[in-house]
Amino acid sequence: MIKFLDLYNINQQHKLKLTEAFERVLNSGWYIMGNELKQFEIEFANYVGVKYAIGVANGLDALILIIRAYKELGLFKDGDEILVPSNTYIASILAISANNLIPVLVEPDLGTFNIDPTLLEANITSKTVAILPVHLYGQLCDMKMINEIAKKHNLKVIEDCAQSHGALGDDSRMAGNLGDAAGFSFYPGKNLGALGDAGAITTNDTELATTIKALLNYGSHVKYQNKYKGINSRLDELQAALLNVKLGTLEEETSRRKEVANKYIKGINNTEIMLPQVKHQEAHVWHVFVIRCSDRDKLQKYLLDHQVQTVIHYPIPPHKQEAYKEWNNLSYPISEKIHREVISLPISQVMTDEDVQYVVDIINNYKG
């Protein structure tokens, strides 16, 4: 079986250094908000190219805390609107709802799967305060156009970088440094994955960073003095130490993912299959390799029968989820088409060329 994602072998590459990091944390006697976290925040901020990286418990909390901090600073309020893609993992939308703001869904571009910036202005109202672009599947959104629109309408730009660690824009700025603030996930399956839940926020805004640092720690800058009604969303010392190990090889591992993706693009020639569109090579880090097929379920069964494991990202669009039943009667035809047709092929830095060629051959032999 060719696994969709072989996390065991991905992490075995780092076993010695991960074990050393674990023992260092264990022997330190300090497990929350210590030197390992400080070091990771410095290293990750330097990697992204921003002033501040702030470790948090997970990627959803990262987005929630950014929006919450803007509320505490008086820039957002209950009932304000944030534009967000209709084609995304639901966490992007949950972060808005959790803060009592209103998500306004905007259709994606069918080729890239990312939010279509040409549709943004038609959705801006007097209540709009931000755009939340999601760099879905590892490919950057059209941030030049998004930032131009945001500037024109005095809106904040909050990047969802949960799948885009290391993606570079045309100006060589990295995901996480292309808006006012950004949320990252280090869920184990991410390109930069922890060995548990973890996340981070990046920004160049000192006031925002200072506010977030208090909010994630019970609303406290000083122990037992609580300025805000905060939460507990701290990135622990162990995950920070493990992430610092894996950050050191992220560029090399991303390069291998790109090689796998290029082999798929060059090798798959089945007319039943619609390959992803790549706007700019450096702007895609291939968190997942997503193709489209009109009979996706038949293709998935065929691949499984031939020992190729796949995953669907994602089977149900957010506006059809029970959690947002108030949207269930709405129509977002492009998103609905995407969710009916997409299927993600195996891709990782530990796949062999033989594995990749096997997947290519099996797909090319598929008859819909």
Coordinates of C-alpha atoms in Angstrom, one line a residue:
M1 CA 0.0 0.0 0.0
I2 CA 1.3 3.5 -0.9
K3 CA 0.1 5.5 2.1
F4 CA -1.4 8.9 1.6
L5 CA 1.1 10.3 4.2
D6 CA 3.7 8.2 5.9
L7 CA 4.1 10.1 9.1
Y8 CA 6.1 7.4 10.7
N9 CA 8.9 7.5 8.1
I10 CA 8.7 11.3 7.9
N11 CA 9.5 11.6 11.6
Q12 CA 12.0 8.6 11.7
Q13 CA 14.3 10.8 9.6
H14 CA 14.7 13.1 12.6
K15 CA 14.6 10.4 15.3
L16 CA 18.0 11.1 16.8
K17 CA 17.6 14.9 17.0
L18 CA 13.9 14.6 18.1
T19 CA 15.0 12.3 20.9
E20 CA 17.8 14.7 21.9
A21 CA 15.2 17.6 22.0
F22 CA 12.8 15.5 24.1
E23 CA 15.5 14.7 26.6
R24 CA 16.6 18.3 26.8
V25 CA 13.1 19.4 27.6
L26 CA 12.6 16.5 30.1
N27 CA 15.8 17.3 31.9
S28 CA 15.2 21.0 32.0
G29 CA 12.4 20.8 34.5
W30 CA 10.6 23.7 32.6
Y31 CA 7.8 22.8 30.3
I32 CA 5.7 25.9 29.6
M33 CA 6.8 29.2 28.2
G34 CA 10.5 28.7 28.5
N35 CA 13.7 28.9 26.4
E36 CA 12.6 26.3 23.8
L37 CA 9.5 28.4 22.9
K38 CA 11.6 31.6 22.8
Q39 CA 14.1 29.9 20.5
F40 CA 11.4 28.6 18.2
E41 CA 9.7 31.9 18.0
I42 CA 12.9 33.6 17.0
E43 CA 13.8 31.0 14.4
F44 CA 10.3 30.9 12.9
A45 CA 10.1 34.7 12.8
N46 CA 13.5 34.8 11.0
Y47 CA 12.4 32.1 8.6
V48 CA 9.1 33.8 7.6
G49 CA 10.8 37.3 7.6
V50 CA 8.7 39.0 10.3
K51 CA 9.3 40.8 13.5
Y52 CA 7.1 38.5 15.6
A53 CA 6.2 34.8 15.7
I54 CA 4.0 33.8 18.6
G55 CA 3.6 30.1 19.5
V56 CA 0.0 29.0 20.2
A57 CA -1.8 25.7 20.9
N58 CA -3.1 25.1 17.3
G59 CA -3.9 26.7 14.0
L60 CA -7.5 27.5 14.8
D61 CA -6.5 29.3 18.0
A62 CA -4.0 31.3 15.9
L63 CA -6.8 32.8 13.7
I64 CA -9.2 33.2 16.6
L65 CA -6.6 35.1 18.6
I66 CA -5.7 37.5 15.7
I67 CA -9.3 38.5 15.3
R68 CA -9.9 38.7 19.1
A69 CA -6.9 41.0 19.4
Y70 CA -8.2 43.3 16.8
K71 CA -11.4 43.5 18.8
E72 CA -9.5 44.3 22.0
L73 CA -7.7 47.1 20.1
G74 CA -11.0 48.5 19.0
L75 CA -10.5 47.8 15.2
F76 CA -13.2 45.0 15.0
K77 CA -16.5 44.6 16.8
D78 CA -19.3 42.1 17.0
G79 CA -21.3 42.0 13.8
D80 CA -18.5 43.1 11.5
E81 CA -17.8 41.1 8.4
I82 CA -14.8 39.3 7.2
L83 CA -14.5 38.0 3.6
V84 CA -13.3 34.4 3.5
P85 CA -13.3 31.7 0.7
S86 CA -16.3 29.5 0.4
N87 CA -13.8 26.7 -0.5
T88 CA -11.8 26.1 2.6
Y89 CA -11.4 23.9 5.6
I90 CA -14.1 25.0 8.1
A91 CA -11.5 26.3 10.7
S92 CA -11.0 29.4 8.6
I93 CA -14.7 30.2 9.1
L94 CA -15.0 29.0 12.6
A95 CA -12.4 31.6 13.7
I96 CA -14.6 34.4 12.5
S97 CA -17.8 33.0 14.1
A98 CA -16.0 32.3 17.4
N99 CA -15.4 36.1 17.7
N100 CA -19.1 37.0 16.9
L101 CA -18.1 38.4 13.5
I102 CA -19.8 37.4 10.3
P103 CA -18.1 35.3 7.7
V104 CA -18.9 36.4 4.1
L105 CA -18.2 33.6 1.7
V106 CA -16.5 34.4 -1.6
E107 CA -16.2 31.8 -4.4
P108 CA -12.8 30.4 -5.5
D109 CA -11.0 30.3 -8.8
L110 CA -11.6 26.8 -10.2
G111 CA -8.1 26.4 -11.4
T112 CA -6.2 27.3 -8.3
F113 CA -8.9 26.5 -5.7
N114 CA -8.1 29.8 -3.9
I115 CA -10.3 32.7 -3.3
D116 CA -11.1 34.7 -6.5
P117 CA -9.9 38.2 -5.9
T118 CA -12.0 39.6 -8.7
L119 CA -15.1 38.8 -6.7
L120 CA -14.0 40.5 -3.5
E121 CA -15.1 44.1 -4.1
A122 CA -18.7 43.0 -4.9
N123 CA -18.9 41.5 -1.4
I124 CA -17.5 44.5 0.5
T125 CA -20.0 46.5 2.6
S126 CA -19.8 49.2 5.3
K127 CA -19.4 46.4 7.8
T128 CA -16.4 44.7 6.1
V129 CA -13.2 44.9 8.2
A130 CA -10.9 42.3 6.8
I131 CA -10.1 39.7 4.1
L132 CA -9.0 36.3 5.3
P133 CA -7.3 34.6 2.3
V134 CA -6.5 30.9 2.7
H135 CA -3.4 29.6 0.8
L136 CA -5.2 26.3 0.2
Y137 CA -3.3 23.1 -0.5
G138 CA 0.0 25.0 -0.3
Q139 CA -0.4 27.6 -3.1
L140 CA -0.4 31.3 -2.4
C141 CA -3.4 33.4 -3.2
D142 CA -3.1 36.4 -5.4
M143 CA -1.8 38.6 -2.6
K144 CA -0.9 41.5 -4.8
M145 CA -4.5 42.0 -5.8
I146 CA -5.9 41.2 -2.4
N147 CA -3.6 43.7 -0.7
E148 CA -4.5 46.4 -3.3
I149 CA -8.2 45.9 -2.6
A150 CA -7.6 45.8 1.2
K151 CA -5.7 49.1 1.0
K152 CA -8.3 50.8 -1.1
H153 CA -11.1 49.9 1.4
N154 CA -9.0 50.2 4.6
L155 CA -9.3 46.5 5.4
K156 CA -7.0 44.2 7.4
V157 CA -5.6 41.1 5.7
I158 CA -5.3 38.0 7.8
E159 CA -3.5 35.1 6.1
D160 CA -4.5 31.5 6.8
C161 CA -1.1 29.8 6.3
A162 CA -2.1 26.4 7.8
Q163 CA -1.0 24.7 4.5
S164 CA 1.6 27.0 3.1
H165 CA 4.7 27.0 5.2
G166 CA 7.6 28.3 3.1
A167 CA 5.6 29.4 0.0
L168 CA 7.1 32.5 -1.7
G169 CA 5.4 35.4 -3.4
D170 CA 6.6 37.2 -6.5
D171 CA 8.5 39.7 -4.3
S172 CA 10.2 36.8 -2.4
R173 CA 8.3 37.5 0.7
M174 CA 7.0 34.4 2.4
A175 CA 3.5 33.2 3.4
G176 CA 2.9 34.7 6.8
N177 CA 4.5 38.0 5.7
L178 CA 2.0 39.0 3.0
G179 CA -0.7 40.6 5.1
D180 CA -1.2 42.3 8.5
A181 CA -1.1 39.0 10.5
A182 CA -1.1 35.3 9.8
G183 CA -2.1 32.0 11.5
F184 CA -0.1 28.8 11.0
S185 CA -0.9 25.2 12.0
F186 CA 1.7 22.7 12.9
Y187 CA -0.7 19.7 13.0
P188 CA 1.3 16.5 12.5
G189 CA 0.4 16.2 8.8
K190 CA 1.5 19.7 7.8
N191 CA 4.7 20.3 5.9
L192 CA 6.1 21.6 9.2
G193 CA 4.4 19.2 11.6
A194 CA 4.7 18.8 15.3
L195 CA 4.2 15.6 17.2
G196 CA 0.8 16.8 18.5
D197 CA -1.2 20.0 18.1
A198 CA 0.6 23.3 17.7
G199 CA 0.4 26.6 15.9
A200 CA 1.8 30.1 15.6
I201 CA 0.9 33.7 14.7
T202 CA 3.2 35.9 12.6
T203 CA 3.0 39.7 12.3
N204 CA 5.1 42.9 12.1
D205 CA 2.6 44.8 14.2
T206 CA 4.0 45.4 17.7
E207 CA 0.7 46.4 19.3
L208 CA -1.1 43.4 17.9
A209 CA 1.7 41.0 19.0
T210 CA 1.7 42.4 22.5
T211 CA -2.1 42.0 22.8
I212 CA -2.0 38.4 21.5
K213 CA 0.8 37.4 23.9
A214 CA -1.5 38.4 26.8
L215 CA -4.7 36.9 25.3
L216 CA -3.2 33.5 24.9
N217 CA -2.0 33.4 28.5
Y218 CA -5.3 34.0 30.3
G219 CA -5.2 37.7 29.3
S220 CA -2.1 38.3 31.4
H221 CA 1.2 40.2 30.7
V222 CA 2.2 39.8 34.3
K223 CA 1.4 36.7 36.4
Y224 CA -1.8 37.1 38.3
Q225 CA -2.6 40.4 36.7
N226 CA -5.2 39.9 34.0
K227 CA -5.9 42.8 31.5
Y228 CA -8.2 40.8 29.3
K229 CA -10.7 37.9 29.6
G230 CA -8.1 35.7 27.8
I231 CA -7.7 32.0 27.1
N232 CA -5.0 29.3 27.5
S233 CA -3.4 28.7 24.2
R234 CA 0.2 28.2 24.8
L235 CA 2.7 26.3 22.7
D236 CA 4.4 24.0 25.1
E237 CA 8.2 23.6 25.4
L238 CA 8.3 20.0 24.0
Q239 CA 6.4 20.8 20.7
A240 CA 8.5 24.0 20.3
A241 CA 11.7 22.0 20.7
L242 CA 10.5 19.3 18.2
L243 CA 9.4 22.0 15.7
N244 CA 12.8 23.7 15.9
V245 CA 14.4 20.4 14.8
K246 CA 12.1 20.0 11.8
L247 CA 12.3 23.6 10.8
G248 CA 16.0 23.1 9.9
T249 CA 15.1 20.7 7.1
L250 CA 11.8 22.2 5.9
E251 CA 13.4 23.8 2.7
E252 CA 15.0 20.5 1.7
E253 CA 11.8 18.5 2.4
T254 CA 9.7 21.1 0.5
S255 CA 12.1 20.7 -2.5
R256 CA 11.4 17.0 -2.5
R257 CA 7.6 17.6 -2.4
K258 CA 8.0 19.8 -5.5
E259 CA 9.9 17.1 -7.3
V260 CA 7.1 14.6 -6.6
A261 CA 4.4 17.2 -7.7
N262 CA 6.3 17.9 -11.0
K263 CA 6.6 14.1 -11.7
Y264 CA 2.8 13.9 -11.3
I265 CA 2.2 16.9 -13.5
K266 CA 4.5 15.7 -16.2
G267 CA 3.5 12.0 -16.0
I268 CA -0.3 12.0 -15.6
N269 CA -1.8 12.2 -19.1
N270 CA -5.3 10.6 -18.5
T271 CA -7.9 12.9 -20.0
E272 CA -10.3 11.9 -17.2
I273 CA -8.1 13.7 -14.8
M274 CA -7.9 17.5 -14.3
L275 CA -4.5 18.5 -12.9
P276 CA -3.9 21.5 -10.5
Q277 CA -3.0 24.9 -12.0
V278 CA 0.3 26.4 -10.8
K279 CA 0.6 30.1 -11.1
H280 CA 4.2 30.3 -9.9
Q281 CA 6.5 27.4 -8.9
E282 CA 7.9 29.1 -5.8
A283 CA 4.4 30.0 -4.6
H284 CA 3.3 26.4 -4.2
V285 CA 4.7 24.1 -1.5
W286 CA 2.4 21.1 -2.2
H287 CA 0.9 20.4 1.2
V288 CA -1.4 18.2 -0.8
F289 CA -1.6 17.3 -4.5
V290 CA -5.2 17.7 -5.5
I291 CA -6.7 16.5 -8.8
R292 CA -10.3 16.6 -10.1
C293 CA -12.3 13.8 -11.6
S294 CA -16.0 13.9 -12.6
D295 CA -16.5 10.5 -11.0
R296 CA -14.3 11.1 -8.0
D297 CA -15.7 8.2 -5.9
K298 CA -15.2 5.7 -8.6
L299 CA -11.6 6.9 -9.0
Q300 CA -10.9 6.7 -5.3
K301 CA -12.2 3.1 -5.2
Y302 CA -10.1 2.2 -8.2
L303 CA -7.0 3.6 -6.6
L304 CA -7.6 1.8 -3.3
D305 CA -8.1 -1.4 -5.2
H306 CA -4.7 -0.9 -6.6
Q307 CA -3.1 -0.1 -3.3
V308 CA -3.0 3.7 -3.5
Q309 CA -4.4 5.5 -0.5
T310 CA -6.1 8.9 -1.1
V311 CA -7.9 11.5 0.9
I312 CA -10.6 14.0 -0.1
H313 CA -9.9 17.6 0.8
Y314 CA -12.8 18.2 1.4
P315 CA -16.0 16.2 0.8
I316 CA -18.5 18.8 2.1
P317 CA -18.3 22.6 1.6
P318 CA -18.7 24.8 4.7
H319 CA -22.0 26.2 3.6
K320 CA -23.5 22.7 3.5
Q321 CA -22.3 21.7 7.0
E322 CA -24.8 21.3 9.8
A323 CA -22.8 23.7 11.9
Y324 CA -23.8 26.4 9.5
K325 CA -27.4 25.2 8.7
E326 CA -28.4 28.8 8.2
W327 CA -26.4 28.7 4.9
N328 CA -27.6 25.2 3.8
N329 CA -30.0 26.6 1.1
L330 CA -27.3 28.9 -0.4
S331 CA -25.6 28.1 -3.7
Y332 CA -21.9 28.4 -4.3
P333 CA -21.7 26.4 -7.5
I334 CA -17.9 26.6 -8.0
S335 CA -17.2 25.4 -4.4
E336 CA -19.8 22.7 -4.8
K337 CA -18.2 21.4 -8.0
I338 CA -14.8 21.4 -6.4
H339 CA -16.0 19.5 -3.4
R340 CA -17.7 16.9 -5.6
E341 CA -14.6 16.3 -7.8
V342 CA -11.4 16.7 -5.8
I343 CA -9.2 13.9 -4.6
S344 CA -5.7 14.2 -3.1
L345 CA -2.9 11.8 -4.2
P346 CA -0.1 10.6 -2.0
I347 CA 2.7 13.2 -1.7
S348 CA 5.5 13.6 0.8
Q349 CA 9.2 14.0 1.1
V350 CA 9.7 10.3 1.8
M351 CA 8.0 9.0 -1.3
T352 CA 10.3 7.2 -3.7
D353 CA 10.5 7.8 -7.4
E354 CA 9.2 4.2 -7.8
D355 CA 6.2 5.0 -5.6
V356 CA 5.4 8.1 -7.7
Q357 CA 5.7 6.3 -11.0
Y358 CA 3.4 3.6 -9.8
V359 CA 0.7 6.1 -8.9
V360 CA 1.2 7.8 -12.3
D361 CA 0.9 4.5 -14.2
I362 CA -2.2 3.4 -12.2
I363 CA -3.9 6.7 -12.9
N364 CA -3.1 6.7 -16.6
N365 CA -4.7 3.2 -16.8
Y366 CA -7.9 4.4 -15.2
K367 CA -11.0 4.4 -17.4
G368 CA -13.9 6.4 -16.1

